[in-house]
């Protein structure tokens, strides 16, 4: 309803309204008595807008009203763009976003090149971590040696070591992984660098901002049997969940896919590419779903509804956004009953039953 009202106020539509003598009763005026607000009254209000427009018999006005605005200034979300999701448009999709396509690995691979260019090599990060760990161990060994020399302190070695470390303002652990924070998708630094709408950043709850991976997370990811690019993306919060893809599950090793599934259940990823295999039964804290045109064309209305149902799961995510690349899904979703899957199952059952009894066994 808000979009309808905004469209009537657009500069290319408003002159046509005046010429046709059409005036809209604003929603705030129509519902002065808020006790009358309900699903039914809102539907009636929306229908009355369309009926009054049709009553003008002004084709130019009706066509302009039904034509999507080309201006993005009033749009709640940017135009569909899988390639911009990891950088410029990431700030519009906080939380965890599922990108749906027939080939998630290829889609993520093609859209992540600019992000990967910003990342340091895992080999360099691993070497730096090893050097930090070695330096910490060397320092601890030195402090322990001194602590063991303290007279009467044989029973208090660990306590003495802790005191000496505090006096030296040192910690017995390695520092943060040296990954540029702007490479972590949906981190505060990432949004600050790539988001054009800077005011959006201040509107988000702090829980939506992602942090740098810990040492343990780095070691775990670095041990996964996938290409370094996919390890780097995983550290950035980007992954693909494709259990049957050999490149992500080499020689039947599903450690990468299992780890991605664990991270999804915790809502620890920013973006994850999935396909139809993921829909049924998935219960993850997902806030956004983006579905590309190829997937819309080749899948049934029921499958598309399943993906809409992945967002804003009760008790898991506070809100949900489902964005489709174009409106070609509307006839499937809102038109005649789509029995494609039922027809397929029926045809398969009939074919099986038509076999000779011996073959059926």
Coordinates of C-alpha atoms in Angstrom, one line a residue:
X1 CA 0.0 0.0 0.0
X2 CA 2.9 2.4 0.8
X3 CA 4.5 1.6 -2.5
X4 CA 1.2 2.3 -4.3
X5 CA 0.8 5.6 -2.6
X6 CA 4.5 6.5 -3.3
X7 CA 4.0 5.7 -7.0
X8 CA 1.1 8.1 -7.3
X9 CA 3.3 10.8 -5.9
X10 CA 6.1 10.2 -8.4
X11 CA 6.7 13.1 -10.8
X12 CA 5.8 11.1 -13.9
X13 CA 2.5 10.0 -12.4
X14 CA 1.3 12.9 -10.4
X15 CA 0.5 15.2 -13.5
X16 CA -1.6 12.4 -14.9
X17 CA -3.6 12.1 -11.7
X18 CA -4.3 15.8 -11.8
X19 CA -5.4 15.7 -15.4
X20 CA -7.7 12.7 -14.7
X21 CA -9.1 14.4 -11.6
X22 CA -7.9 11.5 -9.4
X23 CA -7.2 12.1 -5.8
X24 CA -6.1 9.6 -3.2
X25 CA -7.3 9.5 0.4
X26 CA -4.0 9.0 2.3
X27 CA -3.9 5.8 4.4
X28 CA -3.4 7.9 7.6
X29 CA -6.6 9.8 6.9
X30 CA -8.5 6.6 5.9
X31 CA -7.6 4.9 9.1
X32 CA -7.9 7.8 11.6
X33 CA -9.6 5.3 13.8
X34 CA -6.8 2.7 14.2
X35 CA -9.2 0.2 15.8
X36 CA -10.5 -0.5 12.2
X37 CA -7.1 -1.7 11.1
X38 CA -7.2 -5.3 10.0
X39 CA -6.0 -7.6 7.2
X40 CA -9.5 -7.3 5.6
X41 CA -9.7 -3.5 5.9
X42 CA -6.3 -3.1 4.5
X43 CA -7.2 -5.3 1.5
X44 CA -10.4 -3.3 1.0
X45 CA -8.4 0.0 1.1
X46 CA -5.9 -1.3 -1.5
X47 CA -8.7 -2.6 -3.7
X48 CA -10.5 0.7 -3.5
X49 CA -7.4 2.5 -4.8
X50 CA -7.3 0.2 -7.8
X51 CA -11.0 0.5 -8.4
X52 CA -10.9 4.3 -8.3
X53 CA -8.0 4.3 -10.8
X54 CA -9.9 2.0 -13.1
X55 CA -13.0 4.3 -12.9
X56 CA -11.0 7.2 -14.4
X57 CA -10.8 5.2 -17.6
X58 CA -7.5 6.9 -18.2
X59 CA -5.2 4.3 -19.9
X60 CA -2.1 6.5 -19.6
X61 CA -2.6 6.9 -15.9
X62 CA -3.3 3.3 -15.2
X63 CA -0.3 2.2 -17.3
X64 CA 2.0 4.6 -15.6
X65 CA 0.8 3.6 -12.1
X66 CA 1.3 -0.1 -13.0
X67 CA 4.8 0.5 -14.4
X68 CA 7.6 0.1 -11.8
X69 CA 9.4 3.3 -11.0
X70 CA 12.9 3.7 -12.5
X71 CA 14.1 5.7 -9.6
X72 CA 15.9 3.9 -6.8
X73 CA 15.7 6.8 -4.4
X74 CA 12.5 5.5 -2.8
X75 CA 13.3 1.8 -3.2
X76 CA 13.6 -0.1 0.1
X77 CA 16.2 -2.4 -1.6
X78 CA 18.6 -2.0 -4.5
X79 CA 17.9 -3.7 -7.8
X80 CA 18.7 -7.4 -7.8
X81 CA 22.4 -7.9 -8.3
X82 CA 24.2 -11.1 -7.1
X83 CA 27.5 -9.6 -8.1
X84 CA 27.1 -6.6 -5.7
X85 CA 25.8 -8.6 -2.8
X86 CA 29.2 -9.1 -1.2
X87 CA 30.3 -5.5 -1.4
X88 CA 28.1 -2.4 -2.3
X89 CA 24.8 -4.0 -1.5
X90 CA 25.8 -6.1 1.6
X91 CA 24.6 -3.4 4.0
X92 CA 21.0 -3.8 2.7
X93 CA 21.1 -7.5 3.8
X94 CA 22.3 -7.8 7.4
X95 CA 22.2 -11.2 9.0
X96 CA 22.5 -14.3 6.9
X97 CA 21.5 -14.3 3.2
X98 CA 20.9 -17.3 1.0
X99 CA 21.5 -16.9 -2.7
X100 CA 19.5 -19.4 -4.7
X101 CA 20.6 -20.7 -8.1
X102 CA 20.9 -23.9 -10.1
X103 CA 24.7 -23.7 -9.6
X104 CA 25.6 -22.0 -6.3
X105 CA 29.3 -22.8 -6.5
X106 CA 29.6 -21.1 -9.9
X107 CA 27.5 -18.1 -8.8
X108 CA 29.5 -17.5 -5.6
X109 CA 32.8 -18.1 -7.5
X110 CA 31.9 -15.4 -10.1
X111 CA 30.6 -12.8 -7.7
X112 CA 33.4 -13.1 -5.1
X113 CA 36.5 -12.1 -7.2
X114 CA 36.7 -8.5 -6.0
X115 CA 36.4 -9.6 -2.4
X116 CA 39.1 -12.3 -2.7
X117 CA 41.5 -9.7 -4.2
X118 CA 41.3 -7.8 -0.9
X119 CA 42.2 -10.9 1.1
X120 CA 45.8 -11.8 2.1
X121 CA 47.0 -15.3 1.3
X122 CA 46.2 -18.0 3.7
X123 CA 49.8 -19.2 3.6
X124 CA 51.0 -15.8 4.8
X125 CA 48.3 -15.7 7.5
X126 CA 49.3 -19.2 8.6
X127 CA 53.0 -18.4 8.7
X128 CA 52.3 -15.2 10.8
X129 CA 50.2 -17.2 13.2
X130 CA 53.0 -19.8 13.6
X131 CA 55.5 -17.0 14.3
X132 CA 53.2 -15.5 16.9
X133 CA 52.7 -18.8 18.6
X134 CA 56.4 -19.5 18.6
X135 CA 57.1 -16.1 20.2
X136 CA 54.5 -16.6 22.9
X137 CA 55.9 -20.1 23.7
X138 CA 59.4 -18.7 23.9
X139 CA 58.3 -15.9 26.2
X140 CA 56.4 -18.4 28.4
X141 CA 59.4 -20.7 28.6
X142 CA 61.6 -17.8 29.7
X143 CA 59.2 -16.7 32.4
X144 CA 58.7 -20.3 33.6
X145 CA 62.5 -20.7 33.9
X146 CA 62.6 -17.6 36.1
X147 CA 59.6 -18.7 38.1
X148 CA 61.1 -22.0 38.9
X149 CA 64.2 -20.3 40.4
X150 CA 62.1 -18.4 42.9
X151 CA 62.9 -19.6 46.4
X152 CA 60.1 -21.4 48.1
X153 CA 57.9 -21.1 45.0
X154 CA 58.0 -24.7 43.9
X155 CA 54.3 -25.0 44.7
X156 CA 53.3 -21.7 43.2
X157 CA 55.0 -21.8 39.7
X158 CA 51.9 -21.1 37.7
X159 CA 50.8 -18.3 40.0
X160 CA 54.2 -16.7 39.8
X161 CA 54.2 -17.0 36.0
X162 CA 50.8 -15.3 35.8
X163 CA 52.0 -12.5 38.1
X164 CA 55.1 -11.9 36.0
X165 CA 53.1 -11.9 32.8
X166 CA 50.8 -9.2 34.3
X167 CA 53.8 -7.2 35.4
X168 CA 55.2 -7.4 31.9
X169 CA 51.8 -6.5 30.4
X170 CA 51.9 -9.7 28.3
X171 CA 49.3 -12.3 27.5
X172 CA 49.8 -16.0 27.1
X173 CA 47.9 -16.1 23.8
X174 CA 48.3 -15.1 20.2
X175 CA 46.9 -11.9 18.9
X176 CA 44.1 -11.5 16.3
X177 CA 44.3 -13.0 12.9
X178 CA 45.8 -10.3 10.6
X179 CA 42.9 -10.2 8.1
X180 CA 41.8 -6.7 7.1
X181 CA 38.4 -6.2 8.8
X182 CA 36.8 -4.8 5.7
X183 CA 37.2 -8.2 4.1
X184 CA 34.8 -9.7 6.7
X185 CA 31.4 -9.3 5.0
X186 CA 28.9 -7.4 7.2
X187 CA 31.6 -6.3 9.6
X188 CA 31.4 -2.7 10.7
X189 CA 34.5 -1.9 8.7
X190 CA 33.2 -3.7 5.6
X191 CA 29.9 -1.7 5.7
X192 CA 31.7 1.6 6.3
X193 CA 33.9 1.0 3.3
X194 CA 31.4 -0.2 0.8
X195 CA 28.0 1.1 1.9
X196 CA 26.9 4.3 0.1
X197 CA 24.0 4.9 2.5
X198 CA 26.1 5.6 5.6
X199 CA 23.1 6.3 7.7
X200 CA 22.0 2.6 7.4
X201 CA 25.0 1.5 9.5
X202 CA 23.9 3.4 12.6
X203 CA 20.4 1.9 12.3
X204 CA 21.6 -1.7 12.8
X205 CA 21.7 -3.5 16.0
X206 CA 25.3 -4.4 17.0
X207 CA 24.4 -8.1 16.9
X208 CA 24.2 -7.8 13.1
X209 CA 27.9 -6.9 12.7
X210 CA 30.3 -9.8 12.2
X211 CA 33.8 -10.0 13.8
X212 CA 37.2 -11.3 12.7
X213 CA 37.6 -15.0 12.9
X214 CA 39.4 -16.5 15.9
X215 CA 42.6 -18.5 15.8
X216 CA 40.6 -21.7 16.3
X217 CA 38.3 -20.8 13.5
X218 CA 41.2 -20.0 11.2
X219 CA 42.9 -23.3 11.9
X220 CA 39.7 -25.2 11.4
X221 CA 39.0 -23.5 8.1
X222 CA 42.6 -23.9 6.9
X223 CA 42.4 -27.6 7.5
X224 CA 39.4 -28.1 5.3
X225 CA 40.0 -30.1 2.1
X226 CA 38.9 -27.4 -0.4
X227 CA 40.7 -24.9 -2.6
X228 CA 42.3 -21.9 -0.8
X229 CA 39.8 -19.5 -2.4
X230 CA 36.9 -21.3 -0.7
X231 CA 38.8 -21.3 2.6
X232 CA 39.4 -17.5 2.2
X233 CA 35.7 -16.9 1.4
X234 CA 34.6 -19.0 4.4
X235 CA 36.8 -16.8 6.7
X236 CA 35.0 -13.8 5.1
X237 CA 31.6 -15.3 5.9
X238 CA 30.8 -16.5 2.4
X239 CA 30.2 -20.2 1.4
X240 CA 28.3 -22.5 -0.9
X241 CA 26.3 -25.5 0.4
X242 CA 26.4 -28.1 -2.3
X243 CA 26.7 -31.6 -0.9
X244 CA 27.0 -33.3 -4.3
X245 CA 29.7 -30.9 -5.8
X246 CA 33.0 -32.9 -6.1
X247 CA 35.1 -29.7 -5.9
X248 CA 33.7 -28.9 -2.5
X249 CA 33.6 -32.5 -1.3
X250 CA 36.8 -34.0 -2.9
X251 CA 36.9 -37.8 -2.9
X252 CA 33.8 -38.0 -0.6
X253 CA 35.4 -35.7 2.1
X254 CA 32.4 -33.7 3.3
X255 CA 34.3 -31.8 6.0
X256 CA 33.7 -28.4 4.2
X257 CA 30.0 -29.0 3.6
X258 CA 29.5 -30.2 7.2
X259 CA 31.3 -27.1 8.6
X260 CA 29.2 -24.8 6.4
X261 CA 26.1 -26.5 7.6
X262 CA 27.2 -25.9 11.3
X263 CA 27.9 -22.3 10.6
X264 CA 24.5 -21.8 8.9
X265 CA 22.7 -23.3 11.9
X266 CA 24.5 -20.8 14.1
X267 CA 23.8 -17.9 11.7
X268 CA 27.6 -17.3 11.6
X269 CA 27.7 -16.8 7.8
X270 CA 26.9 -13.6 5.9
X271 CA 26.1 -15.2 2.5
X272 CA 25.6 -18.8 1.5
X273 CA 24.8 -20.1 -2.0
X274 CA 22.3 -22.9 -2.0
X275 CA 20.1 -24.8 -4.5
X276 CA 16.8 -26.8 -4.4
X277 CA 18.4 -29.6 -2.3
X278 CA 18.5 -27.2 0.7
X279 CA 14.9 -26.2 0.9
X280 CA 12.9 -28.9 2.6
X281 CA 13.4 -29.1 6.3
X282 CA 16.1 -26.5 6.6
X283 CA 15.7 -24.4 9.7
X284 CA 18.4 -21.8 9.9
X285 CA 18.4 -18.2 11.2
X286 CA 18.2 -16.7 7.7
X287 CA 17.1 -13.1 7.2
X288 CA 17.2 -12.8 3.4
X289 CA 16.8 -15.0 0.3
X290 CA 17.8 -13.9 -3.2
X291 CA 16.5 -16.0 -6.1
X292 CA 18.0 -15.7 -9.6
X293 CA 16.0 -15.7 -12.9
X294 CA 17.3 -19.1 -14.1
X295 CA 16.1 -20.8 -10.9
X296 CA 12.7 -19.1 -11.1
X297 CA 12.2 -20.3 -14.7
X298 CA 13.2 -23.9 -14.0
X299 CA 11.5 -24.6 -10.7
X300 CA 7.9 -25.0 -9.5
X301 CA 5.9 -22.6 -7.4
X302 CA 6.1 -24.9 -4.4
X303 CA 9.9 -24.8 -4.5
X304 CA 9.8 -21.0 -4.7
X305 CA 7.4 -20.9 -1.7
X306 CA 9.8 -23.1 0.2
X307 CA 12.6 -20.6 -0.2
X308 CA 10.4 -17.7 0.9
X309 CA 9.6 -19.9 4.0
X310 CA 13.3 -20.1 4.8
X311 CA 13.5 -16.5 6.0
X312 CA 12.3 -15.1 9.3
X313 CA 11.8 -18.5 10.9
X314 CA 9.9 -18.2 14.2
X315 CA 12.3 -17.8 17.1
X316 CA 15.4 -17.7 14.8
X317 CA 15.3 -14.4 12.8
X318 CA 13.5 -11.1 13.6
X319 CA 12.5 -10.3 10.0
X320 CA 12.8 -11.7 6.5
X321 CA 13.3 -10.5 2.9
X322 CA 12.8 -12.5 -0.2
X323 CA 14.0 -10.9 -3.4
X324 CA 13.5 -12.3 -6.9
X325 CA 15.5 -11.2 -9.9
X326 CA 12.3 -10.3 -11.8
X327 CA 8.5 -10.8 -11.5
X328 CA 8.3 -13.8 -13.7
X329 CA 7.6 -15.9 -10.5
X330 CA 4.2 -14.1 -10.0
X331 CA 2.2 -16.2 -12.5
X332 CA 3.5 -19.3 -10.8
X333 CA 2.9 -18.1 -7.3
X334 CA -0.4 -16.2 -7.8
X335 CA -1.8 -17.7 -11.0
X336 CA -3.4 -21.0 -11.6
X337 CA -2.6 -24.0 -9.4
X338 CA 0.8 -25.3 -10.2
X339 CA 0.7 -29.1 -10.1
X340 CA 4.1 -29.7 -11.8
X341 CA 5.6 -31.7 -8.9
X342 CA 2.4 -33.7 -8.4
X343 CA 2.2 -34.5 -12.1
X344 CA 5.8 -35.6 -12.1
X345 CA 5.3 -38.0 -9.2
X346 CA 2.1 -39.3 -10.8
X347 CA 3.8 -40.0 -14.1
X348 CA 6.7 -41.8 -12.3
X349 CA 4.3 -43.9 -10.3
X350 CA 2.3 -44.9 -13.4
X351 CA 5.5 -45.8 -15.3
X352 CA 6.6 -48.0 -12.4
X353 CA 3.2 -49.7 -12.1
X354 CA 3.2 -50.3 -15.9
X355 CA 6.3 -52.5 -15.7
X356 CA 6.0 -56.3 -15.7
X357 CA 5.8 -57.7 -12.2
X358 CA 9.3 -59.1 -12.3
X359 CA 10.8 -55.7 -13.1
X360 CA 8.8 -54.0 -10.4
X361 CA 10.6 -56.0 -7.8

